[in-house]
XYZ file of N, CA and C in Angstrom:
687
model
N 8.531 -45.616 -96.079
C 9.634 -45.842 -95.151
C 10.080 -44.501 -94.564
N 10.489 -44.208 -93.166
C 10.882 -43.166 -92.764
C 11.733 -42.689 -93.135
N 12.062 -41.216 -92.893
C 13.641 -40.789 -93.285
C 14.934 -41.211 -92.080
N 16.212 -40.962 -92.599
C 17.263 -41.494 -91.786
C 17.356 -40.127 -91.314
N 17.784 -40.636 -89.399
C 17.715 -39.480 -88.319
C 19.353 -39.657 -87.748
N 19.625 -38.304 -87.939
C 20.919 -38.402 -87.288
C 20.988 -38.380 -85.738
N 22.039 -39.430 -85.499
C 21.932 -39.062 -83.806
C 22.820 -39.048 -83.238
N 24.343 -39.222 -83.896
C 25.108 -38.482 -83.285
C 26.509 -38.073 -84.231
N 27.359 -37.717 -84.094
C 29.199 -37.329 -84.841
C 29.987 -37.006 -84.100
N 31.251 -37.664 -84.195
C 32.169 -37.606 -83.427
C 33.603 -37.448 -84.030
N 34.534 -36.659 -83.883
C 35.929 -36.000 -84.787
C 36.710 -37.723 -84.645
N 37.377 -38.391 -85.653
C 38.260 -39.345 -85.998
C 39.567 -38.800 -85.596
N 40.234 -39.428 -84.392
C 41.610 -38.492 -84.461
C 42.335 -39.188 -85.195
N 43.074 -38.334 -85.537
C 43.974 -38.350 -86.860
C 43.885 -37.902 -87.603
N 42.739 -37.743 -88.104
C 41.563 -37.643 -89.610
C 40.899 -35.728 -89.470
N 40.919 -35.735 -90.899
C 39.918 -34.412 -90.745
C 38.214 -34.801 -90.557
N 38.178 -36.229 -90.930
C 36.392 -36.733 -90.999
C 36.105 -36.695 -89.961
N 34.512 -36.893 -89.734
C 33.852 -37.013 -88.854
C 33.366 -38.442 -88.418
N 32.903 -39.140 -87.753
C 32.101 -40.232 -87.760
C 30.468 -39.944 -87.747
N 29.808 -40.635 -87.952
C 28.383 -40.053 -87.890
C 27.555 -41.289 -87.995
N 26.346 -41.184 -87.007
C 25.395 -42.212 -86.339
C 23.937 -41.957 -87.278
N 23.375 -42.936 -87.767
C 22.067 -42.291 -87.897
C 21.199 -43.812 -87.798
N 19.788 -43.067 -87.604
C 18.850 -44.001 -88.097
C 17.607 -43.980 -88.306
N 17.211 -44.899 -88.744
C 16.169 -45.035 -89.438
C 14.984 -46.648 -89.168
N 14.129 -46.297 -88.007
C 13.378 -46.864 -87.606
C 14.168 -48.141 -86.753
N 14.391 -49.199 -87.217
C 14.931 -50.248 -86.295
C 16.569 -50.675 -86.965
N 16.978 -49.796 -87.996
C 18.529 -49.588 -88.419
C 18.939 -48.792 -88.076
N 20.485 -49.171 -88.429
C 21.617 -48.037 -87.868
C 22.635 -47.931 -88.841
N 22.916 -46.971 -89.450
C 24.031 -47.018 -90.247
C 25.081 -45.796 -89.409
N 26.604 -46.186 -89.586
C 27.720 -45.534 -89.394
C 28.408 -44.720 -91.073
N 28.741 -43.684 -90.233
C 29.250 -43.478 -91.847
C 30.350 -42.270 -91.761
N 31.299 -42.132 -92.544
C 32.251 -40.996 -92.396
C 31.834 -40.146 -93.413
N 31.690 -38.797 -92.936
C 31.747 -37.732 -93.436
C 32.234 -37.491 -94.906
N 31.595 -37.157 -95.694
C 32.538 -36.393 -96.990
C 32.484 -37.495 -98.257
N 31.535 -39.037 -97.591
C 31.821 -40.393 -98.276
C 30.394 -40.403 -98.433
N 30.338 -41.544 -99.815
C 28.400 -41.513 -99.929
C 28.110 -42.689 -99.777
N 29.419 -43.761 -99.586
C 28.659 -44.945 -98.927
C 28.801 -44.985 -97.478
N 28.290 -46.551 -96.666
C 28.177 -46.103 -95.552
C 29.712 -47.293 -95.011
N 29.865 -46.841 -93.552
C 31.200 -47.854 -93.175
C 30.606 -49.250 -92.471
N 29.147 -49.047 -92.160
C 28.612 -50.052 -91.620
C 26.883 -50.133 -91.605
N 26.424 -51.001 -91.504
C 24.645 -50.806 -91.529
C 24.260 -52.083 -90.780
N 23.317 -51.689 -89.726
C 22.750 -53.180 -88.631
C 22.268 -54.029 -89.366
N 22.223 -54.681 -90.799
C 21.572 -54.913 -91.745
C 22.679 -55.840 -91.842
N 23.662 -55.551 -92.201
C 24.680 -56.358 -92.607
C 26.082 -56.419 -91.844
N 26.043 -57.925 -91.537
C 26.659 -57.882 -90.031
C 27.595 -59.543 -90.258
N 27.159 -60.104 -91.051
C 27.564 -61.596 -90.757
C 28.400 -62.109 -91.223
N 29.606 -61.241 -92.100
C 31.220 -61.521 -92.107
C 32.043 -60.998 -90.579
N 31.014 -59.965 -90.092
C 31.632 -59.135 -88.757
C 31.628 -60.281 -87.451
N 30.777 -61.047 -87.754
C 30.299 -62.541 -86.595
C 31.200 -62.869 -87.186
N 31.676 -63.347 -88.596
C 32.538 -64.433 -88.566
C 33.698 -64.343 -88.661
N 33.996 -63.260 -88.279
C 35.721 -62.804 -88.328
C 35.821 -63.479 -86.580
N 34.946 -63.033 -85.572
C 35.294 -63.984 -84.197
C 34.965 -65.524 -84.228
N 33.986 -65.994 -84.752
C 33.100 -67.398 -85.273
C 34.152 -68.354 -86.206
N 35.254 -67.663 -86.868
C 36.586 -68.085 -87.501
C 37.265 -68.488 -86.547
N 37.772 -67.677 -85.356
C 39.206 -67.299 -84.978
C 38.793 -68.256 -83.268
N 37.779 -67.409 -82.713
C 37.335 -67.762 -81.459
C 37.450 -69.006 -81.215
N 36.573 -69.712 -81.508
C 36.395 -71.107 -81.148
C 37.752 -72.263 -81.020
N 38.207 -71.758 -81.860
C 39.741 -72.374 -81.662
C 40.852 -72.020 -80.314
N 40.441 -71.195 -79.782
C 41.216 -70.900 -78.588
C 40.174 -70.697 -76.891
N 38.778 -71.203 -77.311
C 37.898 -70.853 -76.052
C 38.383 -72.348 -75.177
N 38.594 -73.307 -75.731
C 38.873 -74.362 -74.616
C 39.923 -73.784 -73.895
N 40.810 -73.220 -73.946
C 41.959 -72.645 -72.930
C 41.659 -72.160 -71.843
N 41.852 -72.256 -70.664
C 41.543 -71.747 -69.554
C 42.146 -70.298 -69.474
N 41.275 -69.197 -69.140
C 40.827 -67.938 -68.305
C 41.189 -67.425 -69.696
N 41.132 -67.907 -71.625
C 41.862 -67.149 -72.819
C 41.153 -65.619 -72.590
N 42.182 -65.063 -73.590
C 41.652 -63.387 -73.678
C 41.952 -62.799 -75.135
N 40.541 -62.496 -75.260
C 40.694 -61.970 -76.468
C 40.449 -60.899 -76.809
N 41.202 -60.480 -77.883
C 41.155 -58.813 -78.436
C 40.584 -58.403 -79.658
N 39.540 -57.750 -79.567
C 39.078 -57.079 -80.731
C 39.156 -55.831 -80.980
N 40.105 -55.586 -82.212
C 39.973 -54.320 -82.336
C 39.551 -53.447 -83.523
N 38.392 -52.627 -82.614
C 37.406 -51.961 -83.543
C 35.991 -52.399 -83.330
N 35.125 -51.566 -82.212
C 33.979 -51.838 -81.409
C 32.921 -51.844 -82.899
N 32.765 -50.673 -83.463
C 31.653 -50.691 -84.462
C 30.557 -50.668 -84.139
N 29.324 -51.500 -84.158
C 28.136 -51.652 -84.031
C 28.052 -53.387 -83.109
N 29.583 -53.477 -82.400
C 29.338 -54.526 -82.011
C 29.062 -55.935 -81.692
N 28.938 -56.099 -83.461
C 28.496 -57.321 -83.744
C 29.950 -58.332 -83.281
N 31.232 -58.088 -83.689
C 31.881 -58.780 -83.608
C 31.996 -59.050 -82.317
N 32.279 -58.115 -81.279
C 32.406 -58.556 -79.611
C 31.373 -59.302 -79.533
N 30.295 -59.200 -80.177
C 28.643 -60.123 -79.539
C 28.973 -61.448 -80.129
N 29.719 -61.867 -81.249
C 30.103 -62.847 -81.475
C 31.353 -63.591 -80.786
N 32.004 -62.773 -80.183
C 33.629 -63.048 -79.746
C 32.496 -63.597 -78.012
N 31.880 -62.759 -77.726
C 31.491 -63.704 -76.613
C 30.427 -64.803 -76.612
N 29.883 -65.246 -77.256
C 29.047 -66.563 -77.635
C 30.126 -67.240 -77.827
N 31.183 -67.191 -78.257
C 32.230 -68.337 -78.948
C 33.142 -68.507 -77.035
N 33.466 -67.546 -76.771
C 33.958 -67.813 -75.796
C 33.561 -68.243 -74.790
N 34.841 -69.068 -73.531
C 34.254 -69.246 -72.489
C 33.795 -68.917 -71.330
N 32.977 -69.185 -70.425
C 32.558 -68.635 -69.047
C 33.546 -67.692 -67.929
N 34.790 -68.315 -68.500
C 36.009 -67.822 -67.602
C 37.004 -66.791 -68.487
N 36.346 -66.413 -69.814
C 37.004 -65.516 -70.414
C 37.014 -64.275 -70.490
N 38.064 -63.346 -71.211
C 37.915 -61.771 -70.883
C 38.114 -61.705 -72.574
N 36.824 -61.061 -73.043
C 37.265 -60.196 -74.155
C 37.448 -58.701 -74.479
N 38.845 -58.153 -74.578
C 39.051 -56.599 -74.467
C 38.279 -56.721 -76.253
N 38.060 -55.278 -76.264
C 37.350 -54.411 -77.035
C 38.205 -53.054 -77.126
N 39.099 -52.675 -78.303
C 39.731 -51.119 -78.071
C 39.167 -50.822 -79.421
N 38.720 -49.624 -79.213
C 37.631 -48.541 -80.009
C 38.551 -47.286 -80.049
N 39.245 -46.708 -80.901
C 39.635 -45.486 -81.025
C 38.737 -44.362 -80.953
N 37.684 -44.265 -81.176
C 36.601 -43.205 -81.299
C 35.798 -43.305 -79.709
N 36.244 -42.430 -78.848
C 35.152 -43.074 -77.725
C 33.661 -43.034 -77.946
N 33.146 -42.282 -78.809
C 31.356 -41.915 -78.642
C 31.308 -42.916 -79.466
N 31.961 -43.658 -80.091
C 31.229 -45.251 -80.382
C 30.906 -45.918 -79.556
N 31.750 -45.936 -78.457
C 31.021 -46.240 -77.153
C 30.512 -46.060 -76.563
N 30.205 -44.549 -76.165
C 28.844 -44.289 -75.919
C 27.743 -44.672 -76.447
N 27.286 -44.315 -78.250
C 26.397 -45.276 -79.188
C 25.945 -46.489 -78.699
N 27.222 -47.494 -78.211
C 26.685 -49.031 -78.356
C 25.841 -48.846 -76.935
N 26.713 -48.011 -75.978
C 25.941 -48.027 -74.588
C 24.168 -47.353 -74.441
N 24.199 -46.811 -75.663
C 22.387 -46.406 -75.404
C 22.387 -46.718 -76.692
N 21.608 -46.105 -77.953
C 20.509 -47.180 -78.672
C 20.493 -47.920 -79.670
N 22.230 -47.802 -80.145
C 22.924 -48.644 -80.991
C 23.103 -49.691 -80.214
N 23.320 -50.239 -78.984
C 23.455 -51.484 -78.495
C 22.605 -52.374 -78.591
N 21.444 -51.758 -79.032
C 20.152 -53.140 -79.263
C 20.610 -53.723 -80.173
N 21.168 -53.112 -81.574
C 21.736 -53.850 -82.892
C 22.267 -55.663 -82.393
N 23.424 -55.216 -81.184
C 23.697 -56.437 -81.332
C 23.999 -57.229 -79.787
N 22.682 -56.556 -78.966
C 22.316 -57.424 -77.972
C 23.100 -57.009 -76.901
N 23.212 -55.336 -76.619
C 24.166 -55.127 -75.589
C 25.560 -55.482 -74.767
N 26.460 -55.962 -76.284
C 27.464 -56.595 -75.606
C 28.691 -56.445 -74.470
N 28.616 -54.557 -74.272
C 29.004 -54.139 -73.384
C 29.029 -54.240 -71.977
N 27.522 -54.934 -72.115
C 26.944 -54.913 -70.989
C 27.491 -56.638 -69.990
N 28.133 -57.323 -70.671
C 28.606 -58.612 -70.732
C 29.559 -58.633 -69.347
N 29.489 -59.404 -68.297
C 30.834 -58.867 -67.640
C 32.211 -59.448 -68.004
N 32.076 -60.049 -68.833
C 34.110 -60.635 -69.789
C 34.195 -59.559 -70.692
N 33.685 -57.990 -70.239
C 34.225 -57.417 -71.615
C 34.663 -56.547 -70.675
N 36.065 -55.959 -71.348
C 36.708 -55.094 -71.001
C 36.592 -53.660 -72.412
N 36.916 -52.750 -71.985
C 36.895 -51.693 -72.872
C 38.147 -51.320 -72.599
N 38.748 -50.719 -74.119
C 39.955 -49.855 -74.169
C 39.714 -48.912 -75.101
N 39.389 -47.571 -74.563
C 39.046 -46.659 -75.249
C 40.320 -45.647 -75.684
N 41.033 -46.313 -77.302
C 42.517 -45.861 -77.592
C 42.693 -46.962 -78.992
N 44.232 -46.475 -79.073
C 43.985 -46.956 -80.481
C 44.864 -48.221 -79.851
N 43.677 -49.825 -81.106
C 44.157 -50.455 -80.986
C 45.934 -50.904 -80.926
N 46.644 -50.477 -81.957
C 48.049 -50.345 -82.163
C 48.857 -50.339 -80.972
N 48.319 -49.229 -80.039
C 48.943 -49.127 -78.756
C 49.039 -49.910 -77.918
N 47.861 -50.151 -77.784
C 47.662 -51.392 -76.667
C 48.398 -52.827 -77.294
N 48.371 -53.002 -78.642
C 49.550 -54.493 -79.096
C 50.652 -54.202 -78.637
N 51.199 -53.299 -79.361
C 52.430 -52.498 -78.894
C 52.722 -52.618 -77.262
N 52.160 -52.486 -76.232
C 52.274 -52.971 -75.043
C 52.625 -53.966 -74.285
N 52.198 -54.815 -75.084
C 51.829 -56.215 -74.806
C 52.888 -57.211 -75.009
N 52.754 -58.201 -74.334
C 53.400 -59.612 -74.645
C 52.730 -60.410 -74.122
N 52.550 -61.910 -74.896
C 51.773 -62.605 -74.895
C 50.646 -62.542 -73.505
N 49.854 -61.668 -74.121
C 48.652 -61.276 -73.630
C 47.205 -62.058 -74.115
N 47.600 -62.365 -75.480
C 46.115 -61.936 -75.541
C 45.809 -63.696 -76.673
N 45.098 -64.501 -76.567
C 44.838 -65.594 -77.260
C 44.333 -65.755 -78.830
N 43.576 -64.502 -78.889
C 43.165 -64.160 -80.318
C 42.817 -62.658 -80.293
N 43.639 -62.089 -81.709
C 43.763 -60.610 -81.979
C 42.479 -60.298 -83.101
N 41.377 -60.230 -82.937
C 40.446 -59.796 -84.289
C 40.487 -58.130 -84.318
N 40.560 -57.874 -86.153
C 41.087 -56.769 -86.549
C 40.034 -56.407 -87.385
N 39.458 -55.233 -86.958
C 38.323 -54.495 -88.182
C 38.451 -53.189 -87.894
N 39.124 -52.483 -88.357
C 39.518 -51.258 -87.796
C 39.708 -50.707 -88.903
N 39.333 -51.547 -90.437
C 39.187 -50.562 -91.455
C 38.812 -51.199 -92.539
N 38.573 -50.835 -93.699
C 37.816 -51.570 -94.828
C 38.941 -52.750 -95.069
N 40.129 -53.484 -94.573
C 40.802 -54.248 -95.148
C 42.221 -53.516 -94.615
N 43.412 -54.517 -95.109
C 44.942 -53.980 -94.851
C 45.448 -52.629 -95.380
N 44.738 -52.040 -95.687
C 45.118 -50.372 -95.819
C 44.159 -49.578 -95.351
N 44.724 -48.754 -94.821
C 43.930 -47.464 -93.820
C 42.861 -46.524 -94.899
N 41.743 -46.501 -94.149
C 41.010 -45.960 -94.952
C 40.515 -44.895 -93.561
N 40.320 -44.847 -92.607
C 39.701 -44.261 -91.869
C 40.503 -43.158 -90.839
N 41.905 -44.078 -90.703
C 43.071 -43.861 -90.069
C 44.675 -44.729 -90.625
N 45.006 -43.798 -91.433
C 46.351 -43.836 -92.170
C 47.669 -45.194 -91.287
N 47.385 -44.310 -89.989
C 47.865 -45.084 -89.206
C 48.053 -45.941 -88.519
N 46.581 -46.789 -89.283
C 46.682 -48.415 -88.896
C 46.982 -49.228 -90.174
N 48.286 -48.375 -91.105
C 48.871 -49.258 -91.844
C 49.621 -50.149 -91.326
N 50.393 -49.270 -89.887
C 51.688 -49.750 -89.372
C 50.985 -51.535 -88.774
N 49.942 -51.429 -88.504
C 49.219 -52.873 -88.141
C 49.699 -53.898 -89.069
N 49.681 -53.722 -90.431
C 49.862 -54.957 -91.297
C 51.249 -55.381 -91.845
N 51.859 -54.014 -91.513
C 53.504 -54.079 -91.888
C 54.111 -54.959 -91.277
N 55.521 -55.045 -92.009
C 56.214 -56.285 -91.435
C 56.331 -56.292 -89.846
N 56.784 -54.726 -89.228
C 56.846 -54.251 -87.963
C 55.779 -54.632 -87.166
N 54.656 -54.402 -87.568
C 52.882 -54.424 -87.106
C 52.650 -56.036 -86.630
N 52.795 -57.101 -87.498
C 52.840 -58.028 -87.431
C 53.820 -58.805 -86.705
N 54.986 -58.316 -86.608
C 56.041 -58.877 -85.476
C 55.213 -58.416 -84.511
N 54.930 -57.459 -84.039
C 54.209 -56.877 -82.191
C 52.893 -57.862 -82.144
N 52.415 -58.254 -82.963
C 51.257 -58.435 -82.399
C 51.609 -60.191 -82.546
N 52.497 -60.448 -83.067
C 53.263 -61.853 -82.367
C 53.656 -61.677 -81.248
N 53.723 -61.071 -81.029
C 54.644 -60.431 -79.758
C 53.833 -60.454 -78.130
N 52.286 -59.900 -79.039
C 51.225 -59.684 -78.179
C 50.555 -60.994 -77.881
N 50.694 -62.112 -78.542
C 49.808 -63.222 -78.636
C 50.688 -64.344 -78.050
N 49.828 -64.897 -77.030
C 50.217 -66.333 -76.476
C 51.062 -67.146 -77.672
N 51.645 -68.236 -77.275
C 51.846 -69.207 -78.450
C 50.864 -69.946 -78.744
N 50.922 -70.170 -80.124
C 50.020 -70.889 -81.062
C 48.661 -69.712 -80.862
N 48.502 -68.248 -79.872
C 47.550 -67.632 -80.399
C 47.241 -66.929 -82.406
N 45.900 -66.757 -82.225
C 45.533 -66.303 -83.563
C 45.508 -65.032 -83.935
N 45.373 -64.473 -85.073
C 44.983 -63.326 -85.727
C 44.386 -63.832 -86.456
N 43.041 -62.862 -86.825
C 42.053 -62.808 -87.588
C 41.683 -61.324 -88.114
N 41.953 -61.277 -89.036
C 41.473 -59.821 -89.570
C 41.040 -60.021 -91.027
N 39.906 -58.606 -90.657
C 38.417 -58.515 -91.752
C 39.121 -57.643 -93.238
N 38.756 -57.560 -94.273
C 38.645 -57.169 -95.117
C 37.464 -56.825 -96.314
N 37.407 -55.825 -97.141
C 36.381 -55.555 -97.800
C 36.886 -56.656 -99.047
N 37.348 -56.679 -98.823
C 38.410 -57.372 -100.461
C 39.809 -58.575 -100.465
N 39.730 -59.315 -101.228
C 40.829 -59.588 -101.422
C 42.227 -59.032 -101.668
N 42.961 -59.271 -100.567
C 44.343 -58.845 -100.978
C 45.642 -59.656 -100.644
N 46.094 -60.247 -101.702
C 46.743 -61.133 -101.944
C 48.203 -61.065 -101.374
N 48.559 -60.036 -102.061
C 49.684 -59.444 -101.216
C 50.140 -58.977 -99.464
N 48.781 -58.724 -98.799
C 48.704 -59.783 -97.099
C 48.938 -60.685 -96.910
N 48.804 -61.696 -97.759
C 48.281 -62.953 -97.643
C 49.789 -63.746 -97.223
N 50.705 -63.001 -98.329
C 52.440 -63.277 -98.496
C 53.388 -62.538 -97.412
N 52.493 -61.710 -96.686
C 52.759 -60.746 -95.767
C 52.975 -61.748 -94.312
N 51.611 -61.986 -94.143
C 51.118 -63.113 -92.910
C 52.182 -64.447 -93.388
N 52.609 -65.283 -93.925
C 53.498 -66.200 -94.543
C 54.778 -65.735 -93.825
N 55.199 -64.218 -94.311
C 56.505 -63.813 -94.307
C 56.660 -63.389 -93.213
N 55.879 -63.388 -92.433
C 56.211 -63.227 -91.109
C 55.988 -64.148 -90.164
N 55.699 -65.559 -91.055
C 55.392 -66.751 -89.574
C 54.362 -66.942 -89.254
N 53.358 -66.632 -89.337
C 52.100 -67.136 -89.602
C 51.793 -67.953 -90.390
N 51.088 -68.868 -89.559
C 50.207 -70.196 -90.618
C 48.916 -69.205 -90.798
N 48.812 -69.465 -92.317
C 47.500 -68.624 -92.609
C 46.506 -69.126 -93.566
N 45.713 -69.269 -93.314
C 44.186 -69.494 -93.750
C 43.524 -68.368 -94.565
N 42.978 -68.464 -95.647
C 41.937 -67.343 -95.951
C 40.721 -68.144 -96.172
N 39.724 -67.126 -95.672
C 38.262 -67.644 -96.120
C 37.454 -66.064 -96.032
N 36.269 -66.643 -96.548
C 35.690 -65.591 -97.276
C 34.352 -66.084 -96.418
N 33.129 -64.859 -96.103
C 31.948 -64.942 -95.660
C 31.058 -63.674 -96.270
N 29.984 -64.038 -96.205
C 28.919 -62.446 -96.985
C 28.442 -61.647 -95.997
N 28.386 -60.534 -96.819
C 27.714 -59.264 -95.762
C 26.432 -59.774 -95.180
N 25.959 -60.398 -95.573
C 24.660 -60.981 -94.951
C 24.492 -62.097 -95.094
N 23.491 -62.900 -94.316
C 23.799 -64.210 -94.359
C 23.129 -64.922 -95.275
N 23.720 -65.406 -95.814
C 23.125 -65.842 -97.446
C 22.936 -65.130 -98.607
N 23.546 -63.660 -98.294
C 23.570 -63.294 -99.450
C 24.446 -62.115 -99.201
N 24.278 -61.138 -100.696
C 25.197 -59.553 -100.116
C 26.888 -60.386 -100.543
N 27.277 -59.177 -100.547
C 28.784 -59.157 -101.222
C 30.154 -60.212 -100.059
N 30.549 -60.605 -100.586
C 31.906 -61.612 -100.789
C 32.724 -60.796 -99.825
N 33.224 -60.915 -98.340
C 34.291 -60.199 -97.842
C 35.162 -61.480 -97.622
N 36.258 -60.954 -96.973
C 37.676 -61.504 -97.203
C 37.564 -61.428 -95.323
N 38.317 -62.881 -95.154
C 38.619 -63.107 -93.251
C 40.067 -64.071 -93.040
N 41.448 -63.302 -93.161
C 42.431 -64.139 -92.843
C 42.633 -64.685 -91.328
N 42.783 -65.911 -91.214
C 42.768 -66.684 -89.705
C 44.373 -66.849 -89.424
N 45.250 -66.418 -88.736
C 46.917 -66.994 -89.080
C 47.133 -67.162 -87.541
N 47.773 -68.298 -87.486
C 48.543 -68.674 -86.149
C 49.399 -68.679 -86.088
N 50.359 -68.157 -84.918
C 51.187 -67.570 -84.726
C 52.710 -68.762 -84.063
N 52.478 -69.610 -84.828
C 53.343 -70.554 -84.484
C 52.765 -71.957 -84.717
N 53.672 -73.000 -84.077
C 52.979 -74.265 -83.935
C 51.671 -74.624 -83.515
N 51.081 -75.184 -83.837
C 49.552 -75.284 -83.454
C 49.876 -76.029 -82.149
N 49.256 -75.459 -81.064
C 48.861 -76.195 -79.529
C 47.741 -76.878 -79.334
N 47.435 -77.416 -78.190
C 46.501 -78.477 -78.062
C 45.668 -76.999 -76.684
């Protein structure tokens, strides 16, 4: 088997880490600096589909819906957020790191079928937080992978996302009866009472790093009010 080729790193603002691209024949792994596992691998992708494959489908019958994912990665999830969606939809994409976007735009985008290239995708190259923070009922479904789970691992400062505060805005940001869906490495229970305590109907379900097999991740679905038709 070949060796893994680096091909690119890019500074995390906020962070003293780096991000870093590599690969190795027809994979891609992401990985932060200073860490010996990796944050992502084209290998294992199919809790990242089903964090949109959860959330999506429940809001694509709506006419012109818009959805937000935040945290580009390797893509998989936008490539899923648009199969689920409809013909007349816009799915934003905000990526804090811009040369992740560059990546998906040359040879990391094969991973997951050039989803950039889609014309319902919008890019927001900034931190997700901001752009909720902006907003009012904007957006039909909020998908969240912007870090191993409800505590910051990459960026400290997407705790404020899950806090009581975090979670009022991004009610704030979402149509009525829109969703949130956000990924986790793990169970954490204490979200779970979080999403509750702030008015959310919430769902947990669980999907594997790969499909049919590979480790157990965590995918809360919560709606943000009465369920609509």
């Amino acid at each position: 088997m070949k060796a893994w080729v680096p091909l690119g790193s890019a500074p995390i603002p906020g962070s003293p880490d780096q991000l870093e691209l590599w690969q190795r024949e027809n994979e891609f792994s992401i990985r932060i600096s200073g860490y010996v596992s990796e944050l992502m691998n084209s290998r294992q992708h199919a809790s990242e589909e089903a964090l949109a494959e959860y959330a999506v489908p429940q809001v694509a019958g709506r006419a012109a819906a818009h959805v937000l994912v935040g945290g580009l990665g390797m893509g998989f999830t936008l490539a899923a957020a648009l199969r689920s969606a409809g013909p007349d939809a816009t799915v934003t994409v905000a990526e804090l790191v811009g040369a992740v976007v560059d990546w998906n735009r040359g040879p990391l985008g094969q991973a997951a079928g050039y989803p950039l290239t889609d014309p319902r995708t919008r890019v927001h190259v900034g931190d997700v937080a901001d752009l909720i923070r902006a907003s009012r009922q904007t957006f039909d479904a909020i998908l969240l992978d912007v870090d191993n789970g409800p505590e910051g691992m990459t960026q400290h400062g997407n705790d404020w996302l899950y806090s009581p505060r975090g979670l009022a805005a991004i009610r704030a940001a979402l149509t009525p009866g829109g969703l949130l869906a956000v990924w986790s490495v793990e169970a954490v229970p204490r979200f779970t009472a979080a999403l509750e305590r702030a008015g959310y109907h919430t769902e947990v379900r669980r999907a594997r790093a790969r499909e049919g097999r590979g480790a157990w991740h965590t995918i809360w679905v919560a709606r943000s009010g009465p369920p609509t038709s």
